mmCIF file of C-alpha atoms in Angstrom:
data_model
loop_
_atom_site.group_PDB
_atom_site.id
_atom_site.type_symbol
_atom_site.label_atom_id
_atom_site.label_comp_id
_atom_site.label_asym_id
_atom_site.label_seq_id
_atom_site.Cartn_x
_atom_site.Cartn_y
_atom_site.Cartn_z
ATOM 1 C CA MET A 117 3.026 28.360 -4.765
ATOM 2 C CA ILE A 118 2.090 25.580 -2.382
ATOM 3 C CA ARG A 119 0.757 22.275 -3.820
ATOM 4 C CA ASN A 120 1.149 18.689 -2.690
ATOM 5 C CA LEU A 121 1.940 15.721 -4.839
ATOM 6 C CA GLN A 122 2.091 11.947 -4.395
ATOM 7 C CA LEU A 123 4.350 9.687 -6.394
ATOM 8 C CA MET A 124 5.109 5.981 -6.401
ATOM 9 C CA ILE A 125 8.443 5.249 -8.156
ATOM 10 C CA LYS A 126 9.566 1.780 -9.458
ATOM 11 C CA PRO A 127 13.342 2.257 -9.658
ATOM 12 C CA ALA A 128 14.021 -1.467 -10.413
ATOM 13 C CA SER A 129 10.821 -1.859 -12.641
ATOM 14 C CA SER A 130 9.316 -5.394 -12.130
ATOM 15 C CA ARG A 131 12.486 -7.041 -11.083
ATOM 16 C CA CYS A 132 12.279 -8.975 -7.747
ATOM 17 C CA ASN A 133 14.625 -11.138 -5.778
ATOM 18 C CA ILE A 134 11.792 -13.354 -4.486
ATOM 19 C CA ASN A 135 8.936 -15.152 -6.133
ATOM 20 C CA CYS A 136 5.670 -14.643 -4.244
ATOM 21 C CA GLY A 137 2.843 -17.052 -5.313
ATOM 22 C CA TYR A 138 0.209 -14.350 -5.534
ATOM 23 C CA CYS A 139 2.180 -11.325 -7.026
ATOM 24 C CA PHE A 140 -0.112 -9.293 -9.158
ATOM 25 C CA TYR A 141 2.820 -7.148 -10.641
ATOM 26 C CA ASN A 142 4.427 -10.226 -12.317
ATOM 27 C CA GLU A 143 1.365 -10.772 -14.272
ATOM 28 C CA THR A 144 0.979 -7.007 -14.983
ATOM 29 C CA ALA A 145 4.524 -6.825 -16.401
ATOM 30 C CA ARG A 146 4.081 -9.896 -18.465
ATOM 31 C CA ASN A 147 0.946 -8.314 -20.171
ATOM 32 C CA ARG A 148 2.873 -5.247 -21.295
ATOM 33 C CA GLU A 149 4.928 -4.801 -24.470
ATOM 34 C CA ILE A 150 7.967 -4.362 -22.361
ATOM 35 C CA SER A 151 7.895 -6.338 -19.081
ATOM 36 C CA ASP A 152 11.131 -5.041 -17.440
ATOM 37 C CA TYR A 153 12.296 -1.492 -18.065
ATOM 38 C CA GLY A 154 15.561 -2.187 -16.251
ATOM 39 C CA GLY A 155 17.007 0.173 -13.616
ATOM 40 C CA MET A 156 15.958 3.765 -13.425
ATOM 41 C CA LYS A 157 18.638 6.109 -14.825
ATOM 42 C CA GLU A 158 19.964 8.965 -12.640
ATOM 43 C CA GLU A 159 18.878 11.441 -15.301
ATOM 44 C CA THR A 160 15.332 10.143 -14.905
ATOM 45 C CA ILE A 161 15.041 10.395 -11.127
ATOM 46 C CA LYS A 162 16.561 13.830 -11.197
ATOM 47 C CA GLU A 163 13.936 14.931 -13.650
ATOM 48 C CA ILE A 164 11.278 13.501 -11.403
ATOM 49 C CA ILE A 165 12.643 15.331 -8.339
ATOM 50 C CA ARG A 166 13.060 18.588 -10.387
ATOM 51 C CA LYS A 167 9.595 18.655 -11.946
ATOM 52 C CA ALA A 168 7.955 17.523 -8.670
ATOM 53 C CA SER A 169 9.592 20.581 -6.895
ATOM 54 C CA GLU A 170 8.376 22.847 -9.735
ATOM 55 C CA PHE A 171 4.897 21.519 -9.186
ATOM 56 C CA CYS A 172 4.810 21.750 -5.381
ATOM 57 C CA GLY A 173 6.808 24.839 -4.719
ATOM 58 C CA SER A 174 6.931 25.020 -0.973
ATOM 59 C CA GLY A 175 4.371 22.289 -0.588
ATOM 60 C CA THR A 176 5.002 18.611 0.238
ATOM 61 C CA CYS A 177 5.836 15.794 -2.269
ATOM 62 C CA GLY A 178 5.383 12.230 -1.015
ATOM 63 C CA ILE A 179 7.523 9.798 -2.741
ATOM 64 C CA GLY A 180 7.116 5.977 -2.247
ATOM 65 C CA PHE A 181 9.577 3.533 -3.733
ATOM 66 C CA GLN A 182 8.161 0.150 -4.724
ATOM 67 C CA GLY A 183 8.500 -2.568 -7.272
ATOM 68 C CA GLY A 184 9.303 -5.243 -7.982
ATOM 69 C CA GLU A 185 11.897 -4.875 -5.285
ATOM 70 C CA PRO A 186 13.105 -1.277 -5.122
ATOM 71 C CA MET A 187 16.243 -2.041 -3.108
ATOM 72 C CA LEU A 188 17.581 -3.877 -6.162
ATOM 73 C CA ARG A 189 18.451 -0.567 -7.606
ATOM 74 C CA GLY A 190 21.246 -0.199 -4.975
ATOM 75 C CA ILE A 191 21.677 2.163 -2.036
ATOM 76 C CA GLU A 192 23.929 4.514 -4.006
ATOM 77 C CA PHE A 193 21.026 5.397 -6.238
ATOM 78 C CA TYR A 194 19.133 6.604 -3.105
ATOM 79 C CA LYS A 195 22.018 8.427 -1.722
ATOM 80 C CA LYS A 196 22.341 10.478 -4.842
ATOM 81 C CA ILE A 197 18.719 11.397 -4.593
ATOM 82 C CA MET A 198 19.333 12.834 -1.198
ATOM 83 C CA ASP A 199 22.524 14.636 -2.341
ATOM 84 C CA TYR A 200 20.670 16.052 -5.353
ATOM 85 C CA ILE A 201 17.878 17.503 -3.192
ATOM 86 C CA LYS A 202 20.400 19.159 -0.919
ATOM 87 C CA GLU A 203 22.545 20.524 -3.667
ATOM 88 C CA GLU A 204 19.618 22.137 -5.509
ATOM 89 C CA LYS A 205 18.383 23.561 -2.210
ATOM 90 C CA MET A 206 14.779 22.827 -3.152
ATOM 91 C CA GLU A 207 12.052 24.458 -1.008
ATOM 92 C CA THR A 208 9.688 21.472 -1.435
ATOM 93 C CA ASN A 209 9.299 19.188 1.602
ATOM 94 C CA PHE A 210 10.101 15.665 0.254
ATOM 95 C CA VAL A 211 8.761 12.762 2.373
ATOM 96 C CA PHE A 212 10.015 9.280 1.538
ATOM 97 C CA THR A 213 8.769 5.770 1.986
ATOM 98 C CA ILE A 214 9.890 2.446 0.605
ATOM 99 C CA GLN A 215 7.997 -0.791 0.315
ATOM 100 C CA THR A 216 10.281 -3.788 0.515
ATOM 101 C CA ASN A 217 10.508 -7.594 1.055
ATOM 102 C CA GLY A 218 13.338 -6.685 3.435
ATOM 103 C CA ILE A 219 15.807 -9.301 2.134
ATOM 104 C CA LEU A 220 18.484 -6.780 1.146
ATOM 105 C CA ILE A 221 18.411 -4.688 4.390
ATOM 106 C CA ASN A 222 21.751 -4.616 6.067
ATOM 107 C CA GLU A 223 23.280 -2.159 8.520
ATOM 108 C CA GLU A 224 24.191 0.386 5.860
ATOM 109 C CA TRP A 225 20.572 0.312 4.583
ATOM 110 C CA ALA A 226 19.132 0.502 8.111
ATOM 111 C CA GLU A 227 21.382 3.521 8.971
ATOM 112 C CA PHE A 228 20.527 5.256 5.586
ATOM 113 C CA LEU A 229 16.722 4.771 6.240
ATOM 114 C CA ARG A 230 16.912 6.172 9.751
ATOM 115 C CA GLU A 231 19.167 9.182 8.849
ATOM 116 C CA ASN A 232 16.799 10.146 5.963
ATOM 117 C CA ASN A 233 13.563 9.582 7.850
ATOM 118 C CA PHE A 234 12.337 6.976 5.418
ATOM 119 C CA LEU A 235 9.265 5.044 6.579
ATOM 120 C CA THR A 236 9.898 1.506 5.584
ATOM 121 C CA GLY A 237 7.036 -0.833 4.750
ATOM 122 C CA ILE A 238 7.955 -4.401 5.368
ATOM 123 C CA SER A 239 6.111 -7.209 3.544
ATOM 124 C CA LEU A 240 5.397 -9.967 6.036
ATOM 125 C CA ASP A 241 2.748 -12.495 5.733
ATOM 126 C CA GLY A 242 2.175 -13.409 9.442
ATOM 127 C CA THR A 243 3.788 -16.450 11.026
ATOM 128 C CA GLU A 244 6.726 -18.437 9.588
ATOM 129 C CA THR A 245 4.406 -21.208 8.148
ATOM 130 C CA ILE A 246 2.056 -18.825 6.357
ATOM 131 C CA HIS A 247 4.848 -16.419 5.216
ATOM 132 C CA ASN A 248 6.977 -19.224 3.804
ATOM 133 C CA SER A 249 4.043 -20.759 2.037
ATOM 134 C CA ASN A 250 3.458 -17.590 -0.031
ATOM 135 C CA ARG A 251 6.721 -15.665 -0.073
ATOM 136 C CA LYS A 252 9.623 -17.846 -1.382
ATOM 137 C CA ASN A 253 12.879 -16.992 -3.186
ATOM 138 C CA HIS A 254 13.566 -18.167 -6.680
ATOM 139 C CA SER A 255 14.966 -21.454 -5.310
ATOM 140 C CA GLY A 256 11.625 -22.180 -3.692
ATOM 141 C CA GLN A 257 12.852 -21.595 -0.159
ATOM 142 C CA GLY A 258 10.985 -19.540 2.427
ATOM 143 C CA THR A 259 12.179 -16.010 3.237
ATOM 144 C CA PHE A 260 10.754 -15.517 6.780
ATOM 145 C CA ASN A 261 13.949 -15.665 8.752
ATOM 146 C CA GLU A 262 15.761 -13.138 6.470
ATOM 147 C CA VAL A 263 12.766 -10.750 6.773
ATOM 148 C CA MET A 264 12.778 -11.102 10.594
ATOM 149 C CA ASN A 265 16.533 -10.492 10.716
ATOM 150 C CA SER A 266 16.001 -7.307 8.717
ATOM 151 C CA VAL A 267 13.231 -6.106 11.087
ATOM 152 C CA GLU A 268 15.643 -6.580 13.997
ATOM 153 C CA LEU A 269 18.157 -4.444 12.242
ATOM 154 C CA LEU A 270 15.470 -1.629 11.728
ATOM 155 C CA LYS A 271 14.636 -1.875 15.479
ATOM 156 C CA GLN A 272 18.383 -1.766 16.317
ATOM 157 C CA TYR A 273 18.895 1.337 14.224
ATOM 158 C CA GLU A 274 15.586 2.958 15.357
ATOM 159 C CA ALA A 275 14.414 3.169 11.748
ATOM 160 C CA ASP A 276 10.637 3.698 11.417
ATOM 161 C CA PHE A 277 8.767 0.788 9.803
ATOM 162 C CA ASN A 278 5.312 -0.791 9.543
ATOM 163 C CA ILE A 279 4.107 -4.194 8.458
ATOM 164 C CA LEU A 280 2.200 -4.824 5.314
ATOM 165 C CA THR A 281 0.322 -8.217 5.142
ATOM 166 C CA VAL A 282 -1.559 -9.678 2.157
ATOM 167 C CA VAL A 283 -4.767 -11.236 3.243
ATOM 168 C CA THR A 284 -5.184 -14.648 1.688
ATOM 169 C CA LYS A 285 -7.693 -17.362 2.649
ATOM 170 C CA GLU A 286 -4.894 -19.041 4.520
ATOM 171 C CA LEU A 287 -4.009 -16.016 6.515
ATOM 172 C CA ALA A 288 -7.626 -14.908 7.068
ATOM 173 C CA GLU A 289 -8.312 -18.267 8.705
ATOM 174 C CA ASN A 290 -5.449 -17.887 11.056
ATOM 175 C CA ILE A 291 -5.790 -14.210 11.922
ATOM 176 C CA GLU A 292 -5.762 -14.752 15.808
ATOM 177 C CA GLU A 293 -2.404 -16.551 15.579
ATOM 178 C CA VAL A 294 -1.040 -13.797 13.266
ATOM 179 C CA TYR A 295 -2.256 -10.987 15.457
ATOM 180 C CA ARG A 296 -0.764 -12.583 18.520
ATOM 181 C CA PHE A 297 2.560 -13.050 16.727
ATOM 182 C CA TYR A 298 2.572 -9.372 15.646
ATOM 183 C CA LYS A 299 1.837 -8.128 19.217
ATOM 184 C CA LYS A 300 4.606 -10.502 20.621
ATOM 185 C CA ASN A 301 7.107 -8.874 18.269
ATOM 186 C CA ASP A 302 6.011 -5.292 19.161
ATOM 187 C CA PHE A 303 4.610 -4.576 15.619
ATOM 188 C CA HIS A 304 2.375 -1.539 16.308
ATOM 189 C CA TYR A 305 1.695 -0.367 12.842
ATOM 190 C CA LEU A 306 -0.192 -2.853 10.593
ATOM 191 C CA GLN A 307 -1.686 -2.795 7.190
ATOM 192 C CA PHE A 308 -3.791 -5.683 5.888
ATOM 193 C CA ILE A 309 -4.555 -5.785 2.153
ATOM 194 C CA PRO A 310 -6.895 -8.372 0.475
ATOM 195 C CA TYR A 311 -4.950 -10.043 -2.215
ATOM 196 C CA ILE A 312 -5.629 -9.107 -5.887
ATOM 197 C CA GLU A 313 -6.934 -11.868 -8.061
ATOM 198 C CA THR A 314 -5.071 -12.442 -11.256
ATOM 199 C CA GLU A 315 -5.771 -15.047 -14.024
ATOM 200 C CA GLU A 316 -2.831 -17.097 -12.666
ATOM 201 C CA ASN A 317 -3.784 -17.331 -9.031
ATOM 202 C CA MET A 318 -7.468 -16.846 -8.774
ATOM 203 C CA LYS A 319 -8.185 -20.500 -8.809
ATOM 204 C CA SER A 320 -5.708 -21.317 -6.017
ATOM 205 C CA GLU A 321 -7.525 -22.668 -2.989
ATOM 206 C CA LYS A 322 -4.784 -21.286 -0.730
ATOM 207 C CA TYR A 323 -5.291 -17.676 -1.830
ATOM 208 C CA MET A 324 -9.174 -17.492 -2.768
ATOM 209 C CA LEU A 325 -10.647 -14.839 -0.658
ATOM 210 C CA SER A 326 -14.486 -15.011 -0.777
ATOM 211 C CA ALA A 327 -16.654 -12.287 0.642
ATOM 212 C CA GLU A 328 -17.614 -14.628 3.430
ATOM 213 C CA VAL A 329 -14.048 -15.508 4.371
ATOM 214 C CA TYR A 330 -12.977 -11.846 4.170
ATOM 215 C CA GLY A 331 -16.008 -10.757 6.261
ATOM 216 C CA ASP A 332 -15.146 -13.352 9.039
ATOM 217 C CA PHE A 333 -11.577 -12.210 8.963
ATOM 218 C CA LEU A 334 -12.554 -8.520 9.312
ATOM 219 C CA ASN A 335 -14.907 -9.218 12.328
ATOM 220 C CA ARG A 336 -12.306 -11.396 14.123
ATOM 221 C CA LEU A 337 -9.467 -8.908 13.654
ATOM 222 C CA PHE A 338 -11.658 -5.993 14.729
ATOM 223 C CA ASP A 339 -12.671 -7.693 17.893
ATOM 224 C CA LEU A 340 -8.983 -8.301 18.732
ATOM 225 C CA TRP A 341 -8.103 -4.660 17.812
ATOM 226 C CA TYR A 342 -11.054 -3.170 19.694
ATOM 227 C CA ASP A 343 -10.374 -5.154 22.820
ATOM 228 C CA ASP A 344 -6.803 -3.995 22.892
ATOM 229 C CA LEU A 345 -7.829 -0.393 22.132
ATOM 230 C CA ILE A 346 -10.302 0.087 25.010
ATOM 231 C CA ASN A 347 -7.840 -1.601 27.287
ATOM 232 C CA ASP A 348 -5.091 0.724 26.381
ATOM 233 C CA ARG A 349 -3.084 -1.793 24.560
ATOM 234 C CA GLY A 350 -3.901 -0.572 21.008
ATOM 235 C CA VAL A 351 -2.035 -1.077 17.831
ATOM 236 C CA SER A 352 -2.604 0.844 14.664
ATOM 237 C CA ILE A 353 -4.391 -1.054 11.882
ATOM 238 C CA ARG A 354 -4.748 1.238 8.825
ATOM 239 C CA TYR A 355 -8.174 0.125 7.741
ATOM 240 C CA PHE A 356 -9.818 0.594 11.181
ATOM 241 C CA ASP A 357 -7.799 3.882 11.644
ATOM 242 C CA ASN A 358 -9.239 5.279 8.441
ATOM 243 C CA ILE A 359 -12.772 4.494 9.593
ATOM 244 C CA VAL A 360 -12.280 6.042 12.988
ATOM 245 C CA GLY A 361 -11.003 9.128 11.117
ATOM 246 C CA LEU A 362 -14.146 9.254 9.064
ATOM 247 C CA PHE A 363 -16.328 9.127 12.196
ATOM 248 C CA LEU A 364 -14.227 12.132 13.486
ATOM 249 C CA GLY A 365 -14.923 14.129 10.255
ATOM 250 C CA TYR A 366 -11.769 13.402 8.253
ATOM 251 C CA PRO A 367 -11.818 11.961 4.759
ATOM 252 C CA TYR A 368 -10.425 8.514 4.122
ATOM 253 C CA GLU A 369 -6.597 8.536 3.737
ATOM 254 C CA ALA A 370 -6.435 5.267 1.836
ATOM 255 C CA CYS A 371 -7.368 5.727 -1.812
ATOM 256 C CA ASP A 372 -8.964 2.236 -1.941
ATOM 257 C CA MET A 373 -11.485 3.420 0.591
ATOM 258 C CA ARG A 374 -12.690 6.629 -0.931
ATOM 259 C CA GLY A 375 -14.655 5.111 -3.727
ATOM 260 C CA VAL A 376 -13.217 7.409 -6.410
ATOM 261 C CA CYS A 377 -9.792 7.130 -8.095
ATOM 262 C CA SER A 378 -7.227 9.802 -8.273
ATOM 263 C CA CYS A 379 -3.993 10.075 -10.159
ATOM 264 C CA GLN A 380 -1.391 8.334 -8.114
ATOM 265 C CA ASN A 381 1.449 9.067 -10.447
ATOM 266 C CA ILE A 382 3.024 5.541 -10.656
ATOM 267 C CA ILE A 383 6.433 5.955 -12.441
ATOM 268 C CA GLU A 384 8.035 2.995 -14.068
ATOM 269 C CA SER A 385 11.860 2.908 -14.256
ATOM 270 C CA ASP A 386 11.882 4.451 -17.881
ATOM 271 C CA GLY A 387 9.841 7.378 -16.765
ATOM 272 C CA SER A 388 6.537 6.305 -17.988
ATOM 273 C CA ILE A 389 3.593 7.388 -15.818
ATOM 274 C CA TYR A 390 0.382 5.563 -14.949
ATOM 275 C CA PRO A 391 -2.631 6.437 -12.873
ATOM 276 C CA CYS A 392 -2.601 3.491 -10.349
ATOM 277 C CA ASP A 393 -0.409 0.691 -9.397
ATOM 278 C CA PHE A 394 -3.151 -1.698 -10.425
ATOM 279 C CA TYR A 395 -3.190 -0.298 -13.889
ATOM 280 C CA VAL A 396 0.374 -0.150 -15.080
ATOM 281 C CA TYR A 397 -0.590 -1.412 -18.463
ATOM 282 C CA ASP A 398 0.294 -0.037 -21.892
ATOM 283 C CA ASP A 399 -3.272 1.243 -22.430
ATOM 284 C CA TYR A 400 -3.309 3.270 -19.288
ATOM 285 C CA LYS A 401 0.008 5.095 -19.883
ATOM 286 C CA LEU A 402 -0.442 8.836 -19.203
ATOM 287 C CA GLY A 403 2.925 10.067 -20.567
ATOM 288 C CA ASN A 404 6.607 10.086 -19.557
ATOM 289 C CA ILE A 405 8.254 12.333 -17.036
ATOM 290 C CA ASN A 406 11.140 12.903 -19.423
ATOM 291 C CA GLU A 407 8.654 14.657 -21.815
ATOM 292 C CA ASN A 408 5.811 15.800 -19.728
ATOM 293 C CA THR A 409 5.243 17.956 -16.615
ATOM 294 C CA PHE A 410 3.133 16.690 -13.655
ATOM 295 C CA GLU A 411 0.688 19.516 -14.562
ATOM 296 C CA GLU A 412 0.181 18.033 -17.933
ATOM 297 C CA ILE A 413 -0.236 14.550 -16.600
ATOM 298 C CA ILE A 414 -2.758 15.359 -13.972
ATOM 299 C CA GLN A 415 -4.820 17.497 -16.239
ATOM 300 C CA SER A 416 -4.685 15.192 -19.235
ATOM 301 C CA LYS A 417 -7.968 13.856 -20.760
ATOM 302 C CA LYS A 418 -6.644 10.301 -20.169
ATOM 303 C CA THR A 419 -6.278 11.020 -16.577
ATOM 304 C CA GLU A 420 -9.801 12.593 -16.439
ATOM 305 C CA LYS A 421 -11.331 9.490 -18.029
ATOM 306 C CA PHE A 422 -9.678 7.167 -15.632
ATOM 307 C CA ILE A 423 -11.031 9.147 -12.623
ATOM 308 C CA MET A 424 -14.532 9.558 -14.094
ATOM 309 C CA GLU A 425 -14.816 5.794 -14.762
ATOM 310 C CA SER A 426 -14.467 5.131 -11.011
ATOM 311 C CA LEU A 427 -17.538 7.404 -10.266
ATOM 312 C CA VAL A 428 -19.877 4.956 -11.899
ATOM 313 C CA HIS A 429 -21.528 2.948 -9.062
ATOM 314 C CA ASN A 430 -24.066 0.098 -8.898
ATOM 315 C CA LYS A 431 -27.645 1.286 -8.115
ATOM 316 C CA GLU A 432 -27.854 -0.945 -5.113
ATOM 317 C CA CYS A 433 -24.721 0.730 -3.804
ATOM 318 C CA MET A 434 -26.078 4.250 -4.294
ATOM 319 C CA GLN A 435 -29.178 3.291 -2.132
ATOM 320 C CA CYS A 436 -27.194 1.438 0.678
ATOM 321 C CA GLU A 437 -27.346 2.805 4.215
ATOM 322 C CA TYR A 438 -23.512 2.213 4.473
ATOM 323 C CA ARG A 439 -22.712 4.097 1.276
ATOM 324 C CA ASN A 440 -20.820 6.868 3.054
ATOM 325 C CA LEU A 441 -18.734 4.314 5.111
ATOM 326 C CA CYS A 442 -18.045 1.805 2.236
ATOM 327 C CA CYS A 443 -18.030 4.093 -0.811
ATOM 328 C CA ASN A 444 -18.021 0.984 -3.047
ATOM 329 C CA GLY A 445 -14.223 0.524 -2.305
ATOM 330 C CA CYS A 446 -11.440 0.150 -4.869
ATOM 331 C CA LYS A 447 -12.412 0.045 -8.556
ATOM 332 C CA LYS A 448 -10.129 -2.966 -8.870
ATOM 333 C CA HIS A 449 -12.545 -5.028 -6.627
ATOM 334 C CA ARG A 450 -15.697 -4.105 -8.620
ATOM 335 C CA ASP A 451 -17.372 -6.615 -10.992
ATOM 336 C CA ASN A 452 -18.946 -5.902 -14.400
ATOM 337 C CA ASN A 453 -21.932 -4.310 -12.708
ATOM 338 C CA ASN A 454 -19.635 -1.948 -10.842
ATOM 339 C CA LYS A 455 -20.400 -3.734 -7.485
ATOM 340 C CA ASN A 456 -17.653 -4.339 -4.999
ATOM 341 C CA ARG A 457 -17.055 -8.054 -4.711
ATOM 342 C CA PHE A 458 -16.844 -7.506 -0.878
ATOM 343 C CA CYS A 459 -20.173 -5.678 -0.875
ATOM 344 C CA GLU A 460 -21.890 -8.203 1.513
ATOM 345 C CA THR A 461 -18.669 -8.223 3.677
ATOM 346 C CA TYR A 462 -18.843 -4.508 4.328
ATOM 347 C CA LYS A 463 -22.620 -4.471 4.913
ATOM 348 C CA GLU A 464 -22.178 -7.127 7.681
ATOM 349 C CA PHE A 465 -19.051 -5.464 9.079
ATOM 350 C CA PHE A 466 -20.532 -2.031 9.386
ATOM 351 C CA GLY A 467 -23.818 -3.352 10.577
ATOM 352 C CA LYS A 468 -22.112 -5.176 13.386
ATOM 353 C CA HIS A 469 -19.535 -2.658 14.520
ATOM 354 C CA THR A 470 -20.953 0.907 13.734
ATOM 355 C CA ASP A 471 -21.914 1.399 17.354
ATOM 356 C CA LYS A 472 -18.356 0.594 18.450
ATOM 357 C CA PHE A 473 -16.927 3.149 16.151
ATOM 358 C CA TYR A 474 -19.243 5.765 17.606
ATOM 359 C CA LYS A 475 -18.058 4.746 21.054
ATOM 360 C CA ILE A 476 -14.439 5.023 19.976
ATOM 361 C CA ARG A 477 -15.253 8.546 18.549
ATOM 362 C CA GLU A 478 -16.765 9.665 21.777
ATOM 363 C CA MET A 479 -13.837 8.322 23.933
ATOM 364 C CA LEU A 480 -11.383 10.183 21.539
ATOM 365 C CA ILE A 481 -13.374 13.413 21.870
ATOM 366 C CA LYS A 482 -13.344 13.117 25.660
ATOM 367 C CA GLY A 483 -9.546 12.202 25.649
ATOM 368 C CA SER A 484 -10.228 8.862 27.248
ATOM 369 C CA PHE A 485 -7.314 7.245 25.174
#
């Protein structure tokens, strides 16, 4: 049997060693009956690995560790995962990523991440000023210097990493400065994610990301990226890379661009499973890995209902000329009429840059890059 599976595991639950002003998971946790499930038990992670291997056979299981802050669970927890897989001689190919604020990375962590081929996602919000205004520790101090020191350690140990940046109004308005800073520091793999509105932060002028502001951001970032690309100085920006892939005949890799949800198997530290990181609420719980198999979770009526809800689109969307490029985006960004709040953003963006994506496609086919 060969099947693939994708998991996102929260080994430290909602716990975090910093206090980001826009954190959506803080609010998610507070709206559950149990906000913090504590550290994941070794028995639970072993059950996850065992049942994932049973499901995949000789296929691939991608496991991403996230939080909260996943490194709070301690490095020994992760070492035991590697030992368990080796001891059981599992035929499944396990591929690991970890998304972290980077504060806890030291030489031991850097060496472990490299030796076990972890791709480390570092959360960094641009320049020192912007980052420190958003991502503070619990004493109210900025964390920029600590993060940059951790990045240098990853470079020193040749551990693979990319940069994940939350796009707020503040960052969007300063994207040229941020882009130049990333290039100066040889950050070649970038991901920009529009911040998620919550009841607590949606009224903050610093964060509010209107369709107009986000559109201006995308256009300016694209111009920077495109100019570097055609002049052989290109960097990888996940959103643009996905669009290029679509022009080459590949499906979108990022779930928020496909326009239809799938079961992402988000596993909280007690073993509870949810369909998506934006829906880790009690009402969306699909089961528990200590009681259910992945087969049962994926084929459950509750999972089917969650997926089917994402297939309902606005009539205007269905008639749009950019329907196959935009796909109405992530369900989390849709309003009560099932219209993406960045609809006008994407219309303008694709209207302005589609010809350039065709040019990139032709250059790739000809081997010009």
